[in-house]
Amino acid sequence: HAVREGSRVQQFLGKAALLPLRGSLHGLPTSSPYLQGFSARYFELVLQDKKRWADWMAGVYGTRVSIRSVQAVSPELRARAVATDEFSDSVVVPYRRYLPRAYTVRGVKVLPRAQVLPYLRSDFRPGQEVVVEEEVAGRQWEQAVAGPARDVEHLRRLGDSVEVVATLDAPGMLVLNESYYAGIVASEEGRPLPVFPANHAVRAVPLPAGRHVVRFEYHTPGLRAGALVSAGTALLLVLGGVLQARRRRGRLGLGAGRPA
């Protein structure tokens, strides 16, 4: 609401999703607000090193521009601004480098979870590799860097699921810059695919060479088991009610047959 109606910043934003208090604009046009899904992994990334996140790491996760106060940016950043708004004292500064919402990559680094964040802040090569956790993926997926990441052919949201079409020349990983949660599942033509936490906060699935149509969905953990328990409980209650009614009718019938 701080951006004036009809201002240059508002015209630039269009239909993108402004995320307050985070200094980042997602959705120009494909980076997903689901990355900001309040996952613990996201907050570990941001809160442990806010400056590094603001300066370049946000671009790894698909953020294309940042919105900052004019007084808070250096002259160099101010010169790179693509829109300004004097009323709200804001500038829109694009990141020099950002990754798409979904892409494929052949380079795979496998590390214990405790080492992933330090690696992302030091030796990580964005756009050339993806980092997955050894505890989840296992060592067998590690591959040397072999060229830059490639954008996917098509991506669309279908209700609560995301469908991605990608072609790989060699085995690699499909990375989706949306938050990783327990309960995220992936499949291709009904066949389940393993889903790994990628770059600490988002999702990846391993794929062989060829063209693939992968669907990501969220299934509430424990929902099926809970539904089975609830159904079983309801069935026991019904059976108990039926048995109790039969016993009551039996007692009434026995009393009616006694001589006066």
Short mmCIF file of C-alpha atoms in Angstrom, two decimals:
data_model
loop_
_atom_site.label_atom_id
_atom_site.label_comp_id
_atom_site.label_asym_id
_atom_site.label_seq_id
_atom_site.Cartn_x
_atom_site.Cartn_y
_atom_site.Cartn_z
CA HIS A 1 0.00 0.00 0.00
CA ALA A 2 3.03 2.29 0.28
CA VAL A 3 3.44 2.35 -3.51
CA ARG A 4 1.47 5.24 -4.98
CA GLU A 5 -1.35 4.46 -7.41
CA GLY A 6 -0.14 4.95 -10.99
CA SER A 7 3.51 5.38 -9.95
CA ARG A 8 6.39 4.00 -11.98
CA VAL A 9 7.10 1.28 -9.41
CA GLN A 10 3.48 0.14 -9.41
CA GLN A 11 3.44 0.02 -13.22
CA PHE A 12 6.62 -2.05 -13.17
CA LEU A 13 5.30 -4.51 -10.62
CA GLY A 14 2.22 -5.38 -12.64
CA LYS A 15 0.79 -8.66 -11.39
CA ALA A 16 3.87 -9.77 -9.48
CA ALA A 17 3.59 -10.81 -5.85
CA LEU A 18 5.04 -8.28 -3.41
CA LEU A 19 6.21 -9.93 -0.22
CA PRO A 20 6.30 -7.36 2.62
CA LEU A 21 9.17 -7.12 5.08
CA ARG A 22 11.51 -9.28 3.04
CA GLY A 23 12.86 -6.74 0.54
CA SER A 24 12.29 -9.11 -2.35
CA LEU A 25 9.87 -9.31 -5.22
CA HIS A 26 8.98 -12.75 -6.50
CA GLY A 27 6.96 -13.51 -9.58
CA LEU A 28 8.54 -11.58 -12.47
CA PRO A 29 7.07 -13.63 -14.00
CA THR A 30 7.84 -17.15 -12.78
CA SER A 31 9.59 -17.22 -9.43
CA SER A 32 7.16 -18.67 -6.96
CA PRO A 33 5.88 -17.16 -3.72
CA TYR A 34 5.76 -20.72 -2.41
CA LEU A 35 9.48 -20.38 -1.74
CA GLN A 36 8.41 -17.99 1.01
CA GLY A 37 6.22 -20.67 2.54
CA PHE A 38 7.54 -20.04 6.06
CA SER A 39 9.64 -23.20 6.00
CA ALA A 40 12.30 -23.56 8.67
CA ARG A 41 14.86 -24.15 5.93
CA TYR A 42 14.10 -20.81 4.29
CA PHE A 43 14.48 -18.95 7.57
CA GLU A 44 17.79 -20.69 8.25
CA LEU A 45 19.06 -19.36 4.93
CA VAL A 46 17.88 -15.80 5.47
CA LEU A 47 18.31 -15.19 9.18
CA GLN A 48 21.80 -16.64 9.52
CA ASP A 49 23.25 -14.29 6.90
CA LYS A 50 20.86 -11.51 5.89
CA LYS A 51 23.44 -9.52 3.96
CA ARG A 52 24.58 -12.45 1.83
CA TRP A 53 20.93 -13.31 1.14
CA ALA A 54 20.10 -9.74 0.11
CA ASP A 55 23.26 -9.31 -1.98
CA TRP A 56 23.14 -12.45 -4.10
CA MET A 57 21.74 -15.66 -2.59
CA ALA A 58 18.11 -14.67 -3.20
CA GLY A 59 18.89 -14.84 -6.93
CA VAL A 60 19.83 -18.51 -6.56
CA TYR A 61 16.23 -19.18 -5.53
CA GLY A 62 14.66 -17.25 -8.39
CA THR A 63 14.37 -13.74 -6.95
CA ARG A 64 14.80 -11.28 -9.82
CA VAL A 65 14.70 -7.89 -8.14
CA SER A 66 14.85 -6.34 -4.69
CA ILE A 67 12.86 -3.35 -3.45
CA ARG A 68 14.88 -1.05 -1.22
CA SER A 69 14.81 2.39 0.31
CA VAL A 70 16.69 4.99 -1.74
CA GLN A 71 18.81 5.86 1.31
CA ALA A 72 19.71 2.20 1.85
CA VAL A 73 21.31 1.56 -1.54
CA SER A 74 24.76 2.50 -2.78
CA PRO A 75 25.20 4.86 -5.77
CA GLU A 76 26.14 1.83 -7.89
CA LEU A 77 22.88 0.02 -7.05
CA ARG A 78 20.91 3.23 -7.51
CA ALA A 79 22.34 3.49 -11.02
CA ARG A 80 21.06 -0.03 -11.77
CA ALA A 81 17.53 0.70 -10.60
CA VAL A 82 14.85 -0.08 -13.18
CA ALA A 83 12.12 1.89 -11.38
CA THR A 84 11.90 4.50 -8.65
CA ASP A 85 9.07 5.99 -6.64
CA GLU A 86 9.68 9.25 -4.80
CA PHE A 87 6.42 9.00 -2.88
CA SER A 88 7.41 5.75 -1.14
CA ASP A 89 11.16 6.46 -1.31
CA SER A 90 11.72 3.11 -3.04
CA VAL A 91 13.83 1.74 -5.86
CA VAL A 92 13.58 -1.58 -7.72
CA VAL A 93 17.04 -3.06 -8.29
CA PRO A 94 17.45 -6.21 -10.42
CA TYR A 95 19.87 -8.92 -9.40
CA ARG A 96 22.73 -9.31 -11.84
CA ARG A 97 22.25 -13.06 -11.80
CA TYR A 98 19.28 -15.22 -10.93
CA LEU A 99 18.18 -18.75 -11.66
CA PRO A 100 14.79 -19.64 -13.14
CA ARG A 101 11.93 -21.12 -11.18
CA ALA A 102 12.73 -24.58 -12.61
CA TYR A 103 15.86 -25.83 -14.38
CA THR A 104 17.95 -28.93 -15.01
CA VAL A 105 21.59 -29.32 -14.04
CA ARG A 106 24.13 -32.14 -14.36
CA GLY A 107 26.50 -31.13 -11.57
CA VAL A 108 25.39 -32.66 -8.24
CA LYS A 109 27.20 -32.13 -4.93
CA VAL A 110 26.23 -34.51 -2.10
CA LEU A 111 27.01 -33.35 1.45
CA PRO A 112 25.88 -34.11 5.00
CA ARG A 113 23.13 -31.67 5.97
CA ALA A 114 25.37 -29.90 8.51
CA GLN A 115 27.79 -28.99 5.70
CA VAL A 116 25.26 -27.74 3.15
CA LEU A 117 24.83 -24.16 4.42
CA PRO A 118 28.57 -23.51 4.83
CA TYR A 119 29.14 -24.83 1.29
CA LEU A 120 26.38 -22.63 -0.15
CA ARG A 121 28.10 -19.59 1.40
CA SER A 122 31.59 -20.47 0.16
CA ASP A 123 32.34 -22.82 -2.74
CA PHE A 124 28.87 -23.22 -4.26
CA ARG A 125 28.63 -22.71 -8.05
CA PRO A 126 25.07 -21.54 -8.74
CA GLY A 127 23.82 -22.39 -12.18
CA GLN A 128 26.35 -25.20 -12.53
CA GLU A 129 25.49 -27.55 -9.68
CA VAL A 130 22.85 -28.42 -7.13
CA VAL A 131 23.58 -29.46 -3.53
CA VAL A 132 21.61 -32.34 -2.03
CA GLU A 133 21.77 -33.93 1.41
CA GLU A 134 23.57 -37.22 1.92
CA GLU A 135 21.15 -38.34 4.64
CA VAL A 136 18.26 -38.18 2.16
CA ALA A 137 19.80 -38.79 -1.26
CA GLY A 138 22.83 -40.99 -0.65
CA ARG A 139 26.26 -40.64 -2.27
CA GLN A 140 25.32 -42.37 -5.53
CA TRP A 141 23.85 -39.22 -7.07
CA GLU A 142 27.05 -37.13 -6.97
CA GLN A 143 28.21 -35.93 -10.40
CA ALA A 144 30.91 -33.54 -11.56
CA VAL A 145 29.97 -30.14 -12.96
CA ALA A 146 29.28 -30.47 -16.69
CA GLY A 147 28.02 -27.25 -18.20
CA PRO A 148 25.49 -24.61 -17.13
CA ALA A 149 21.95 -25.18 -15.95
CA ARG A 150 19.23 -25.35 -18.59
CA ASP A 151 15.76 -23.89 -18.38
CA VAL A 152 12.78 -26.25 -18.59
CA GLU A 153 10.47 -26.38 -21.58
CA HIS A 154 7.23 -25.76 -19.75
CA LEU A 155 5.90 -25.23 -16.25
CA ARG A 156 2.33 -24.81 -15.09
CA ARG A 157 0.38 -24.96 -11.86
CA LEU A 158 -2.59 -27.31 -11.70
CA GLY A 159 -4.46 -26.53 -8.50
CA ASP A 160 -2.16 -27.66 -5.69
CA SER A 161 0.30 -29.39 -8.02
CA VAL A 162 3.06 -28.18 -10.35
CA GLU A 163 3.79 -29.85 -13.69
CA VAL A 164 7.24 -29.44 -15.25
CA VAL A 165 8.33 -30.54 -18.74
CA ALA A 166 12.08 -30.88 -19.25
CA THR A 167 14.51 -32.60 -21.61
CA LEU A 168 17.92 -33.77 -20.41
CA ASP A 169 20.82 -34.73 -22.70
CA ALA A 170 22.39 -36.76 -19.89
CA PRO A 171 21.38 -37.88 -16.38
CA GLY A 172 20.97 -34.98 -13.96
CA MET A 173 18.64 -33.22 -11.57
CA LEU A 174 15.46 -31.25 -12.13
CA VAL A 175 15.39 -28.40 -9.60
CA LEU A 176 12.16 -26.59 -8.69
CA ASN A 177 12.65 -23.35 -6.77
CA GLU A 178 9.73 -23.95 -4.45
CA SER A 179 9.99 -24.82 -0.77
CA TYR A 180 10.86 -28.37 0.25
CA TYR A 181 8.56 -29.85 2.88
CA ALA A 182 7.92 -33.30 4.24
CA GLY A 183 4.89 -34.38 2.25
CA ILE A 184 6.11 -33.13 -1.13
CA VAL A 185 5.89 -35.99 -3.65
CA ALA A 186 6.83 -36.21 -7.32
CA SER A 187 5.73 -38.59 -10.05
CA GLU A 188 5.99 -39.22 -13.78
CA GLU A 189 3.14 -41.01 -15.54
CA GLY A 190 1.98 -42.27 -12.15
CA ARG A 191 5.41 -43.61 -11.15
CA PRO A 192 6.78 -42.10 -7.92
CA LEU A 193 10.10 -40.25 -8.07
CA PRO A 194 12.43 -39.51 -5.14
CA VAL A 195 12.32 -35.88 -3.99
CA PHE A 196 15.45 -34.42 -2.37
CA PRO A 197 15.95 -31.15 -0.49
CA ALA A 198 18.03 -29.10 -2.94
CA ASN A 199 20.29 -26.16 -2.05
CA HIS A 200 18.93 -26.59 1.48
CA ALA A 201 15.50 -25.04 0.87
CA VAL A 202 13.97 -26.19 -2.43
CA ARG A 203 13.24 -29.43 -4.32
CA ALA A 204 15.05 -31.68 -6.79
CA VAL A 205 14.37 -35.01 -8.48
CA PRO A 206 16.97 -37.15 -10.30
CA LEU A 207 16.14 -37.91 -13.94
CA PRO A 208 17.78 -39.96 -16.71
CA ALA A 209 18.40 -38.52 -20.15
CA GLY A 210 15.31 -37.86 -22.25
CA ARG A 211 12.09 -35.87 -22.15
CA HIS A 212 10.13 -35.92 -18.88
CA VAL A 213 6.83 -34.63 -17.54
CA VAL A 214 7.15 -34.44 -13.76
CA ARG A 215 4.36 -33.53 -11.37
CA PHE A 216 5.00 -32.21 -7.85
CA GLU A 217 2.21 -32.45 -5.27
CA TYR A 218 1.82 -31.92 -1.56
CA HIS A 219 0.28 -34.69 0.56
CA THR A 220 -0.25 -33.85 4.22
CA PRO A 221 2.07 -36.17 6.21
CA GLY A 222 0.09 -38.71 8.22
CA LEU A 223 -3.19 -37.81 6.52
CA ARG A 224 -3.79 -41.29 5.11
CA ALA A 225 -2.91 -43.02 8.37
CA GLY A 226 -5.09 -40.59 10.28
CA ALA A 227 -7.99 -41.18 7.89
CA LEU A 228 -7.64 -44.97 8.32
CA VAL A 229 -7.59 -44.63 12.11
CA SER A 230 -10.64 -42.36 12.01
CA ALA A 231 -12.49 -44.74 9.68
CA GLY A 232 -11.63 -47.70 11.90
CA THR A 233 -12.80 -45.84 15.01
CA ALA A 234 -16.06 -44.88 13.32
CA LEU A 235 -16.61 -48.51 12.26
CA LEU A 236 -16.00 -49.76 15.81
CA LEU A 237 -18.47 -47.20 17.17
CA VAL A 238 -21.10 -48.31 14.65
CA LEU A 239 -20.52 -51.99 15.45
CA GLY A 240 -20.67 -51.24 19.16
CA GLY A 241 -23.97 -49.40 18.68
CA VAL A 242 -25.40 -52.31 16.68
CA LEU A 243 -24.39 -54.89 19.30
CA GLN A 244 -25.77 -52.74 22.10
CA ALA A 245 -29.10 -52.37 20.25
CA ARG A 246 -29.31 -56.13 19.71
CA ARG A 247 -28.66 -56.82 23.40
CA ARG A 248 -31.35 -54.31 24.37
CA ARG A 249 -33.89 -55.94 22.01
CA GLY A 250 -32.95 -59.37 23.34
CA ARG A 251 -33.60 -58.30 26.94
CA LEU A 252 -36.96 -56.79 25.98
CA GLY A 253 -37.98 -59.92 24.09
CA LEU A 254 -37.03 -62.20 27.00
CA GLY A 255 -39.10 -60.16 29.48
CA ALA A 256 -42.20 -60.22 27.25
CA GLY A 257 -42.17 -64.04 27.09
CA ARG A 258 -42.31 -64.63 30.87
CA PRO A 259 -45.66 -65.85 32.42
CA ALA A 260 -47.65 -63.33 34.46
#
